[in-house]
Amino acid sequence: MNIRDLRYMLAVAEHRHFGRAAEACRVSQPTLSVQLRKLEEALGVVLFERSSKQVVPTPICELLLAHARIAVAETEAMTALAQASADPLRGALRIGIIPTLGPYLLPLVFAPLREALPELEIEPWEDITATLIERLRAHELDAALLATEPEGADLLSRPLFTEPFLAALPPDHPLAAQDRIRESDLVPDVLVLADGHCLRDQALAACGLAGPVGGALRASSLATLINMVAAGYGTTLVPGLAAGAAQDSGIALRPLAARASRTIRIVWRAAFPRRAAVESVARVIAERLAPFAAASERDIAALDRAPAARHVAGTR
Amino acid sequence: MNIRDLRYMLAVAEHRHFGRAAEACRVSQPTLSVQLRKLEEALGVVLFERSSKQVVPTPICELLLAHARIAVAETEAMTALAQASADPLRGALRIGIIPTLGPYLLPLVFAPLREALPELEIEPWEDITATLIERLRAHELDAALLATEPEGADLLSRPLFTEPFLAALPPDHPLAAQDRIRESDLVPDVLVLADGHCLRDQALAACGLAGPVGGALRASSLATLINMVAAGYGTTLVPGLAAGAAQDSGIALRPLAARASRTIRIVWRAAFPRRAAVESVARVIAERLAPFAAASERDIAALDRAPAARHVAGTR
DNA sequence: CCGCGACGATTGGCAATGCCTATCGAAGCC
DNA sequence: GGCTTCGATAGGCATTGCCAATCGTCGCGG
């Protein structure tokens, strides 16, 4: 059974006239005649009593019409719904983001995203890398912003920007007197995040530490970590975008000798159909972060006096 | 859009596997693949995210599925409804019947009709000929039992049986002494029904009266007429089937010299699709009335001692 | 009585659709 | 590296859907 035939049936019932019904359906009268006969044969029921005077729906037809109307209305609702959401740059896009990035990146990119993609409703979801990838694969997220490259052919990614790590020191720390810090100097009292945070692994790697470190502290967030450093419990590495927040806590920030950094990537399922949406988001973020990347290259030595993040945040 | 495609869509959503969905739909997997792609193109929306691992409906697909389910269910309801009522010998059949026939015929044929056509729900409607024909043409009746042949090519009819008219006399009427009454003898004090009853016209014609008769009485029903005769107000003609009721009123019935009679016909619209139902009803009535017709031919002279209607009513 | 207009049914031809089998291509698994 | 699984693709064929033209019937008006 074809929805088209139901439309024909409804038209004939409404107009009680094959010719006018055909016109309303934008087909020729014979077409409608034939199709209606086929429908009658398919249903095994005479739908209309034709005489030279009039075309009258049979009682059973009246019953069927009610169902036909609903069926047609539902399919029309489907096309309307589909049409309204055909634009991939429209509708919800669930984006995962790691906790050491979200609080510092989102304030920067939310407004530009809204401006560039007004129909796209971005729903951020903050969690650690492993969980985000899991949710991505489970179709609970559409994309994720990570600092690592994902494994597996089912996920694709592209880099968005690179942010340097900075040494974060209590202002009265002996190393705070240096303009540039050697990563290995941080080892004795470096504080790191809890397991699962990619920043933890990357910070340890930057310092040349492979296994677990001595300190018992496992901070659950970068904000906690920064406050611990400010309180003089040790040193740590913070990503460039968090520099502003770190400085507000009264911490000394210094560039690193080896210029350790992390690259933020956007990740999505290879089969995700709204790739256009992901790529648009990626482009907006990359463009928004471009001045910061340039600045961090140029002014990295002067970062503690004019932090890049601050500088960028002031740019409009 | 084809309902079949919606079924494919529902199957894939349910099985999350093209092969199994195709199997469930009794088509090959490529067919389902192609049709689904076409549906996606028609809607302008990706319905399923395919990867080597899994087939997952997109969010918009989930919305569409709800509508698709309703549409499919409605069309299924249509086929079920049609199938249930495909049998023309099933369902309601609205039959008009003239008032001078209904009360006497229906008791005879109701049981046989119910036995022969158990699925047919006969809805009798009693009214005068003109009104019945009007309602028939307006599709408010499906058939009618009349004593006249209808005019117009849009109506068809077939005769069911013929019933003789009998002279109805008060027992003490002078004519009651005769075995057989000449119609013209009834003229002086014949009573007739009100305008619109075909029996009125036929009784007048039988007596050789063309225009209006002298008596002011215009009985509104045959029962009234019979009671008037029983009360000695005059004579009349009654149709054979009413003979039993007439005799119960203590009236003398006599056959007529010219054997005036009326032929009961069943009438229906030429375009009426359930002709089979009408013809079945016609056959059952004709068969049920056959013994009466035979009896009236044979025993018409003895009718006042063993009334044909009584005789028939006792036959089983 | 005949021609005419209205209207649904029928016909014949053509393009589009729907389905099949066979095959491909990518991914995962011994 | 071969094997399996699974969705996509290709080619061929029957069916379907549509149209223009025509038919058949009915009712109307001259």
XYZ file of C-alpha atoms (C1' of nucleotides) in Angstrom:
692
model
C 0.000 0.000 0.000
C 1.257 3.402 -0.953
C 0.601 6.600 0.945
C -0.063 8.220 -2.400
C -3.048 5.939 -2.900
C -4.442 6.982 0.455
C -4.166 10.595 -0.644
C -6.095 9.730 -3.776
C -8.728 8.048 -1.675
C -9.019 11.055 0.600
C -9.231 13.392 -2.372
C -12.033 11.451 -4.014
C -13.880 11.241 -0.729
C -13.518 14.965 -0.289
C -14.404 16.087 -3.805
C -16.807 13.256 -4.629
C -15.590 13.695 -8.170
C -12.752 11.869 -9.892
C -11.769 14.708 -12.184
C -11.500 17.343 -9.465
C -9.847 14.921 -7.087
C -7.259 14.151 -9.764
C -6.661 17.835 -10.262
C -6.204 18.347 -6.541
C -3.675 15.490 -6.531
C -1.911 16.899 -9.592
C -2.407 13.753 -11.631
C -4.575 12.869 -14.571
C -8.022 11.501 -14.013
C -7.201 8.061 -15.502
C -4.234 7.751 -13.168
C -6.414 8.365 -10.184
C -9.073 6.016 -11.531
C -6.594 3.214 -12.025
C -4.810 3.692 -8.732
C -8.049 3.788 -6.848
C -9.177 0.606 -8.487
C -5.904 -1.000 -7.475
C -6.375 0.146 -3.919
C -9.859 -1.304 -3.925
C -8.509 -4.584 -5.240
C -5.722 -4.585 -2.698
C -8.166 -4.005 0.134
C -10.770 -6.322 -1.353
C -13.396 -3.660 -0.773
C -15.341 -1.275 -2.967
C -14.485 2.178 -1.673
C -16.766 4.321 -3.791
C -20.094 3.720 -5.390
C -19.817 5.344 -8.814
C -22.829 6.340 -10.815
C -23.227 8.915 -13.513
C -24.756 11.207 -10.931
C -22.434 10.986 -8.029
C -19.495 9.342 -6.337
C -20.340 8.229 -2.817
C -18.022 6.541 -0.317
C -19.288 3.193 0.876
C -19.824 2.758 4.627
C -16.649 0.701 4.926
C -14.818 3.473 3.101
C -15.944 5.951 5.719
C -14.376 3.757 8.357
C -11.170 3.408 6.379
C -10.963 7.128 5.695
C -10.410 7.889 9.347
C -7.372 5.615 9.422
C -6.130 6.886 6.083
C -6.254 10.454 7.339
C -4.118 9.571 10.340
C -1.628 7.621 8.270
C -1.255 10.464 5.790
C -0.935 13.008 8.576
C 1.798 10.960 10.219
C 3.839 10.676 7.067
C 3.435 14.377 6.512
C 4.650 14.968 10.036
C 7.649 12.828 9.170
C 8.605 14.843 6.124
C 8.052 18.073 8.020
C 10.208 16.857 10.876
C 12.887 15.644 8.510
C 12.875 18.865 6.565
C 13.170 20.919 9.729
C 16.206 18.942 10.809
C 17.756 18.222 7.436
C 20.403 20.877 8.030
C 23.343 19.205 9.744
C 24.235 22.581 11.278
C 21.001 22.483 13.164
C 19.885 20.681 16.278
C 21.735 19.333 19.271
C 25.424 18.445 19.140
C 26.655 16.702 22.252
C 30.315 17.485 22.777
C 32.439 15.869 25.427
C 35.325 17.838 26.885
C 38.026 16.945 29.313
C 37.897 18.682 32.723
C 41.316 20.323 32.397
C 40.124 22.053 29.258
C 36.398 22.695 29.610
C 36.363 25.446 32.242
C 39.021 27.436 30.365
C 38.084 26.782 26.745
C 34.301 26.980 26.858
C 34.113 30.614 28.027
C 36.320 31.527 25.081
C 34.420 29.705 22.341
C 30.814 29.713 23.451
C 29.947 33.129 22.056
C 31.759 32.654 18.723
C 30.076 29.275 18.264
C 26.673 30.714 18.961
C 27.337 33.471 16.501
C 28.720 31.279 13.735
C 26.261 28.399 14.182
C 23.110 29.871 15.678
C 20.956 26.804 14.927
C 23.391 24.402 16.529
C 22.663 23.668 20.158
C 25.921 22.610 21.690
C 25.569 20.442 24.761
C 28.896 20.156 26.597
C 29.640 17.152 28.713
C 32.684 17.159 30.974
C 34.459 13.929 31.824
C 37.806 12.207 31.611
C 39.120 10.958 28.289
C 38.325 7.273 28.682
C 34.722 7.959 29.657
C 34.238 10.429 26.844
C 35.501 7.929 24.272
C 33.239 5.295 25.710
C 30.236 7.588 25.487
C 31.257 8.638 21.999
C 31.277 5.033 20.853
C 27.938 4.464 22.573
C 26.403 7.321 20.558
C 25.835 9.243 23.773
C 28.158 11.939 22.500
C 28.617 13.230 18.997
C 32.128 14.585 19.383
C 34.757 15.145 22.055
C 37.550 17.601 22.714
C 40.563 15.652 23.923
C 44.267 16.201 24.392
C 45.133 12.776 23.021
C 44.765 11.034 19.717
C 42.082 8.335 19.890
C 42.762 4.728 18.995
C 40.673 2.727 16.590
C 39.589 3.239 12.999
C 36.036 3.956 14.057
C 37.048 7.323 15.445
C 38.429 10.239 13.476
C 40.013 13.412 14.801
C 41.657 16.602 13.794
C 43.906 18.933 15.818
C 42.443 22.247 16.866
C 45.263 24.040 18.616
C 48.298 23.449 20.762
C 48.703 24.940 24.192
C 52.039 25.030 26.068
C 52.377 23.729 29.600
C 53.595 26.263 32.100
C 55.328 25.657 35.361
C 53.152 26.735 38.246
C 55.026 27.678 41.383
C 54.245 29.226 44.728
C 55.484 32.847 44.456
C 58.083 32.206 47.109
C 59.366 29.012 45.544
C 63.124 28.982 44.808
C 62.473 28.245 41.103
C 60.202 31.286 40.791
C 63.303 33.411 40.427
C 64.118 31.806 37.087
C 62.662 33.094 33.796
C 62.438 29.624 32.349
C 62.085 26.353 34.210
C 63.692 23.066 33.358
C 61.000 20.393 33.578
C 63.199 18.051 35.537
C 63.606 20.719 38.264
C 59.933 20.326 39.084
C 60.235 16.645 39.891
C 60.886 16.814 43.638
C 57.605 18.389 44.628
C 55.394 18.140 41.538
C 51.688 17.654 42.213
C 49.476 15.873 39.711
C 45.850 15.090 39.060
C 44.072 11.848 39.844
C 44.238 8.826 37.563
C 42.369 9.101 34.300
C 43.190 12.732 33.639
C 45.307 12.892 30.546
C 46.989 15.984 31.989
C 48.351 13.822 34.790
C 50.091 11.481 32.370
C 51.305 14.297 30.163
C 52.671 16.291 33.093
C 54.505 13.256 34.431
C 55.887 12.541 30.970
C 57.021 16.123 30.566
C 58.927 15.864 33.804
C 60.490 12.606 32.688
C 58.550 10.591 35.242
C 57.118 7.338 33.962
C 55.553 5.579 36.937
C 53.690 6.823 39.970
C 55.119 9.736 41.861
C 55.910 9.871 45.511
C 53.365 12.416 46.707
C 50.130 10.954 47.975
C 48.077 13.842 46.574
C 45.802 13.061 43.656
C 43.896 16.236 42.914
C 40.535 15.726 41.334
C 40.541 18.976 39.419
C 42.938 21.487 38.028
C 41.414 24.183 40.226
C 42.217 22.118 43.295
C 45.725 21.562 42.043
C 46.269 25.274 41.488
C 45.014 26.083 44.956
C 47.343 23.482 46.416
C 50.278 25.079 44.636
C 49.169 28.551 45.741
C 49.101 27.248 49.301
C 52.706 26.156 48.930
C 52.220 22.390 48.862
C 54.332 21.940 45.729
C 54.615 22.750 42.046
C 52.764 21.595 38.989
C 52.270 22.058 35.248
C 49.214 23.925 33.978
C 48.033 24.186 30.412
C 48.242 27.591 28.771
C 44.509 28.249 28.676
C 44.349 27.864 32.450
C 47.100 30.417 32.974
C 44.652 33.229 33.640
C 42.858 31.290 36.355
C 46.161 30.206 37.826
C 47.480 33.739 38.022
C 44.311 34.900 39.719
C 45.204 32.483 42.490
C 48.486 34.314 43.027
C 50.721 31.703 41.480
C 53.929 32.301 39.596
C 53.888 30.919 36.052
C 57.020 30.274 34.049
C 57.611 28.860 30.587
C 59.307 25.527 30.349
C 62.679 24.945 28.894
C 61.605 22.076 26.629
C 58.350 23.824 25.738
C 56.231 20.847 26.609
C 52.725 21.245 25.262
C 49.545 19.379 24.504
C 47.484 19.406 21.343
C 43.739 19.619 21.687
C 41.877 17.566 19.096
C 38.259 17.160 18.213
C 37.217 13.513 17.893
C 34.124 11.980 16.299
C 32.851 8.666 15.043
C 33.892 7.956 11.483
C 30.289 7.059 10.688
C 28.775 10.121 12.315
C 26.453 11.597 9.679
C 26.654 15.231 10.754
C 30.316 15.564 10.076
C 29.635 19.032 8.704
C 28.513 20.163 12.136
C 31.646 18.768 13.754
C 33.872 20.413 11.203
C 32.148 23.742 11.577
C 32.623 23.604 15.331
C 36.246 22.623 14.821
C 36.836 25.533 12.488
C 35.269 28.062 14.845
C 37.317 26.832 17.790
C 40.556 26.723 15.807
C 39.986 30.249 14.502
C 39.149 31.547 17.945
C 42.305 29.982 19.391
C 44.607 31.014 16.531
C 45.609 34.397 18.044
C 46.437 32.620 21.299
C 48.629 30.102 19.513
C 50.457 32.893 17.713
C 50.834 34.847 20.897
C 52.140 31.880 22.807
C 54.788 31.355 20.168
C 55.820 34.987 20.153
C 55.534 36.002 23.737
C 56.182 32.826 25.562
C 59.114 34.287 27.382
C 57.055 37.202 28.676
C 54.127 35.070 29.710
C 54.247 35.745 33.427
C 54.011 39.466 32.865
C 51.300 39.416 30.152
C 49.681 36.009 30.181
C 48.540 34.853 26.779
C 45.154 33.683 27.963
C 44.391 37.077 29.443
C 45.625 38.734 26.311
C 43.392 36.617 24.128
C 40.405 36.992 26.389
C 40.682 40.721 25.956
C 40.729 40.469 22.178
C 37.383 40.958 20.436
C 6.710 7.704 0.389
C 5.744 4.086 0.597
C 4.472 2.328 3.672
C 6.777 -0.524 2.772
C 9.761 1.754 3.273
C 8.532 2.687 6.720
C 8.343 -0.997 7.543
C 11.934 -1.378 6.414
C 12.908 1.538 8.576
C 11.145 0.047 11.604
C 12.740 -3.339 10.972
C 16.258 -1.921 10.792
C 15.629 0.131 13.903
C 14.400 -2.950 15.696
C 17.054 -5.417 14.591
C 19.901 -2.920 14.267
C 21.152 -5.186 11.511
C 20.392 -4.901 7.788
C 20.566 -8.606 7.089
C 18.197 -9.661 9.836
C 15.870 -6.757 9.137
C 15.738 -7.814 5.490
C 14.944 -11.345 6.535
C 12.166 -10.117 8.781
C 10.772 -8.109 5.869
C 11.101 -11.082 3.520
C 13.332 -9.221 1.098
C 16.990 -9.451 0.210
C 19.475 -7.376 2.099
C 20.435 -5.255 -0.947
C 16.793 -4.404 -1.528
C 16.441 -3.158 1.987
C 19.730 -1.280 1.738
C 18.701 0.475 -1.445
C 15.187 1.293 -0.306
C 16.434 2.668 2.958
C 18.912 4.852 1.173
C 16.100 6.126 -1.023
C 13.999 6.889 2.010
C 16.903 8.768 3.523
C 17.314 10.738 0.324
C 13.601 11.444 0.138
C 13.569 12.711 3.718
C 16.896 14.459 3.356
C 18.045 12.918 6.598
C 20.456 10.171 7.586
C 18.349 7.639 9.458
C 21.011 5.191 10.578
C 24.651 5.517 11.405
C 26.267 2.463 9.856
C 29.626 1.193 10.987
C 31.156 -2.223 10.746
C 30.254 -2.757 14.364
C 26.707 -1.602 14.614
C 23.735 0.120 13.052
C 22.372 2.881 15.246
C 19.370 5.121 14.562
C 20.205 8.809 14.547
C 18.338 11.050 17.000
C 16.129 12.398 14.229
C 15.374 8.827 13.229
C 14.124 8.107 16.725
C 11.668 10.960 16.353
C 10.556 9.770 12.937
C 10.143 6.192 14.137
C 7.286 7.157 16.410
C 5.372 8.607 13.486
C 6.278 5.723 11.223
C 4.950 3.251 13.759
C 1.602 5.037 13.866
C 1.376 5.296 10.094
C 2.137 1.612 9.658
C -0.314 0.657 12.381
C -3.044 2.710 10.736
C -2.549 1.106 7.365
C -2.568 -2.278 9.004
C -5.812 -1.368 10.706
C -7.144 -0.465 7.282
C -6.302 -3.809 5.741
C -7.659 -5.615 8.767
C -10.872 -3.621 8.626
C -11.197 -4.168 4.908
C -10.533 -7.849 5.231
C -13.103 -8.209 7.976
C -15.719 -6.567 5.814
C -14.607 -7.807 2.426
C -17.393 -10.363 2.433
C -20.423 -8.684 0.867
C -22.632 -11.075 2.867
C -21.377 -9.473 6.014
C -22.207 -6.262 7.806
C -25.275 -4.093 7.875
C -27.815 -4.088 5.075
C -30.426 -1.389 5.403
C -33.642 -2.521 3.787
C -36.662 -0.324 3.352
C -40.102 -1.949 3.378
C -43.560 -0.577 2.758
C -45.913 -0.491 5.779
C -48.525 -2.755 4.202
C -45.921 -5.455 3.825
C -43.452 -5.103 6.668
C -45.563 -6.264 9.625
C -46.677 -9.380 7.751
C -43.560 -10.300 5.789
C -40.824 -9.664 8.312
C -42.018 -12.235 10.873
C -41.964 -14.817 8.099
C -38.497 -14.127 6.740
C -36.491 -12.912 9.701
C -35.515 -16.329 10.992
C -34.696 -17.810 7.566
C -32.578 -14.767 6.736
C -30.696 -15.011 9.983
C -30.086 -18.682 9.372
C -29.017 -18.330 5.750
C -26.963 -15.151 6.183
C -25.795 -15.114 9.789
C -23.172 -12.385 9.204
C -25.624 -10.050 7.537
C -27.243 -7.599 9.896
C -30.516 -6.597 8.298
C -31.834 -3.250 9.400
C -35.446 -2.812 8.325
C -36.853 0.636 7.745
C -40.593 1.034 7.247
C -41.948 3.883 5.150
C -44.059 4.615 2.081
C -42.698 3.913 -1.385
C -41.741 7.444 -2.383
C -39.772 8.012 0.805
C -38.032 4.664 0.523
C -36.928 5.401 -3.035
C -35.691 8.789 -1.976
C -33.668 7.284 0.849
C -32.384 4.582 -1.448
C -31.068 7.167 -3.883
C -29.558 9.114 -0.990
C -27.582 6.021 0.079
C -29.527 5.947 3.324
C -30.921 2.567 2.375
C -29.243 -0.265 0.509
C -32.382 -1.939 -0.816
C -36.155 -1.734 -0.542
C -39.100 -4.100 -0.711
C -41.810 -2.440 -2.778
C -44.980 -3.431 -4.547
C -44.195 -1.279 -7.551
C -41.502 -1.214 -10.177
C -39.172 1.722 -9.651
C -38.508 4.294 -12.355
C -35.058 5.350 -13.476
C -32.078 3.473 -14.784
C -30.165 4.046 -11.560
C -32.373 1.557 -9.758
C -32.624 -2.145 -10.474
C -35.199 -4.594 -9.147
C -36.338 -8.147 -9.296
C -39.708 -9.680 -8.352
C -39.790 -11.781 -5.215
C -43.331 -13.084 -5.036
C -46.904 -12.200 -5.890
C -49.638 -12.005 -3.328
C -53.357 -11.883 -4.213
C -55.611 -9.193 -2.877
C -58.553 -10.500 -0.874
C -61.846 -8.839 -0.261
C -62.219 -8.001 3.412
C -65.808 -7.786 4.613
C -67.599 -7.440 7.891
C -68.961 -10.964 8.679
C -72.519 -9.699 8.365
C -71.927 -7.906 5.090
C -74.247 -8.984 2.243
C -71.294 -9.896 0.023
C -69.888 -12.227 2.680
C -72.312 -14.847 1.536
C -70.526 -15.137 -1.800
C -67.552 -17.477 -2.289
C -65.899 -15.071 -4.721
C -66.294 -11.335 -4.874
C -66.390 -9.203 -7.989
C -64.087 -6.244 -7.410
C -66.622 -3.770 -8.693
C -69.085 -4.906 -6.029
C -66.824 -3.445 -3.390
C -66.943 0.047 -4.805
C -69.860 1.471 -2.822
C -68.291 1.225 0.605
C -64.603 0.469 -0.035
C -62.167 1.949 2.484
C -58.611 2.809 1.470
C -55.350 3.921 2.999
C -53.961 7.437 3.081
C -52.128 8.996 0.142
C -48.702 7.634 -0.563
C -49.473 4.032 0.221
C -49.157 2.032 -2.938
C -51.821 -0.309 -1.666
C -54.289 2.564 -1.819
C -53.671 3.120 -5.514
C -53.636 -0.566 -6.312
C -56.867 -1.223 -4.393
C -58.574 1.633 -6.174
C -57.307 0.402 -9.521
C -58.491 -3.128 -8.789
C -61.969 -1.804 -8.113
C -61.839 0.182 -11.314
C -61.699 3.480 -9.463
C -59.252 6.002 -10.867
C -59.691 9.188 -8.867
C -60.459 9.872 -5.223
C -63.220 7.914 -3.587
C -66.181 9.315 -1.759
C -65.449 8.177 1.785
C -63.589 10.679 3.902
C -61.601 7.977 5.705
C -57.899 7.748 4.900
C -56.521 5.046 7.159
C -52.909 5.471 8.087
C -52.207 1.773 8.402
C -53.535 -1.518 7.209
C -54.258 -2.547 10.795
C -56.481 0.489 11.209
C -58.233 -0.324 7.963
C -58.909 -3.888 9.035
C -60.305 -2.753 12.360
C -62.567 -0.315 10.564
C -63.882 -3.110 8.373
C -64.330 -5.372 11.378
C -66.331 -2.597 13.011
C -68.642 -2.575 10.019
C -67.617 0.759 8.485
C -67.120 -0.694 5.031
C -65.107 -3.131 2.946
C -61.563 -3.147 1.666
C -58.905 -5.154 -0.101
C -56.114 -6.725 1.927
C -52.961 -8.336 0.583
C -52.654 -12.074 1.053
C -49.907 -11.951 3.654
C -52.135 -9.849 5.903
C -54.936 -12.371 5.713
C -54.000 -13.995 8.982
C -54.054 -10.708 10.870
C -57.308 -9.766 9.172
C -58.997 -13.020 10.171
C -57.879 -12.578 13.758
C -59.936 -9.405 13.737
C -63.035 -11.420 12.885
C -63.292 -10.320 9.293
C -64.579 -12.379 6.384
C -62.062 -12.785 3.554
C -63.049 -13.778 0.051
C -61.029 -14.260 -3.109
C -61.600 -11.822 -5.904
C -63.154 -12.649 -9.230
C -60.400 -10.993 -11.285
C -57.681 -12.250 -8.968
C -56.158 -8.850 -8.487
C -52.733 -9.113 -6.925
C -49.548 -7.193 -6.303
C -46.002 -8.279 -6.946
C -43.430 -7.547 -4.285
C -40.030 -6.595 -5.675
C -36.679 -5.927 -4.161
C -35.086 -2.719 -5.421
C -31.490 -1.505 -5.199
C -29.177 1.048 -6.740
C -27.569 -0.194 -9.945
C -24.203 0.925 -8.597
C -24.606 -0.670 -5.202
C -21.442 -2.716 -4.692
C -22.869 -5.419 -2.436
C -25.256 -6.749 -5.004
C -24.463 -10.246 -3.791
C -25.986 -9.416 -0.412
C -29.150 -8.089 -2.018
C -29.480 -11.115 -4.208
C -28.967 -13.482 -1.320
C -31.685 -11.735 0.634
C -33.935 -11.827 -2.417
C -33.369 -15.539 -2.848
C -34.117 -16.333 0.778
C -37.324 -14.313 0.752
C -38.469 -15.765 -2.559
C -37.810 -19.297 -1.326
C -39.589 -18.676 1.930
C -42.617 -17.288 0.113
C -42.692 -19.963 -2.600
C -45.024 -22.350 -0.698
C -47.401 -19.474 -0.051
C -47.526 -18.572 -3.736
C -48.234 -22.198 -4.641
C -50.862 -22.467 -1.945
C -52.591 -19.287 -2.984
C -52.843 -20.582 -6.518
C -54.234 -23.916 -5.427
C -56.434 -23.091 -2.504
C -57.507 -19.609 -3.283
C -61.151 -20.626 -3.336
C -60.909 -22.158 0.118
C -59.052 -19.255 1.615
C -61.647 -18.174 4.161
C -61.692 -21.615 5.724
C -57.906 -22.249 5.641
C -56.237 -18.911 5.033
C -53.082 -19.167 3.002
C -51.075 -16.950 5.337
C -51.966 -19.140 8.292
C -51.192 -22.218 6.330
C -47.797 -20.919 5.326
C -47.022 -19.656 8.793
C -47.541 -23.176 10.094
C -45.181 -24.665 7.540
C -41.626 -25.285 8.674
C -34.572 11.762 -32.041
C -30.031 13.201 -32.326
C -26.030 15.682 -31.070
C -23.399 17.289 -27.215
C -21.194 17.708 -22.856
C -19.880 15.565 -18.503
C -17.648 11.894 -16.315
C -15.635 7.690 -15.085
C -13.357 3.536 -17.391
C -10.131 1.618 -20.605
C -6.030 1.285 -23.536
C -1.239 1.535 -25.053
C 3.166 3.164 -24.493
C 6.940 4.809 -21.761
C 9.719 5.852 -17.762
C 10.467 4.932 -12.963
C 10.421 1.741 -9.297
C 11.354 -2.494 -6.794
C 13.434 -6.636 -6.415
C 16.671 -10.167 -7.314
C 21.464 -12.428 -7.798
C 26.133 -11.700 -7.907
C 29.855 -9.114 -6.380
C 32.520 -5.657 -3.965
C 35.001 -3.586 -0.064
C 36.045 -2.872 4.571
C 36.646 -4.747 9.150
C 37.400 -8.166 12.432
C 39.076 -12.870 13.642
C 41.523 -16.876 13.956
C 46.970 -14.321 5.212
C 42.822 -16.526 4.561
C 38.058 -16.491 6.333
C 33.838 -14.543 7.853
C 30.597 -10.848 8.458
C 28.026 -7.105 6.868
C 26.559 -3.270 4.350
C 27.088 -1.158 -0.434
C 26.982 -1.535 -5.355
C 25.918 -3.250 -10.133
C 23.191 -5.248 -13.735
C 19.060 -7.304 -15.335
C 14.216 -8.004 -15.257
C 9.314 -7.662 -13.987
C 6.102 -4.493 -12.028
C 4.242 -0.167 -11.221
C 2.763 4.581 -12.178
C 1.742 7.877 -15.194
C -0.061 10.182 -19.267
C -2.585 11.167 -23.652
C -6.023 9.502 -26.237
C -10.221 7.186 -26.516
C -14.378 4.779 -25.123
C -19.106 4.105 -23.079
C -22.827 5.782 -20.611
C -25.921 9.054 -19.146
C -28.509 13.198 -19.159
C -29.777 17.430 -21.450
C -31.401 20.571 -24.944
C -32.675 21.606 -29.634
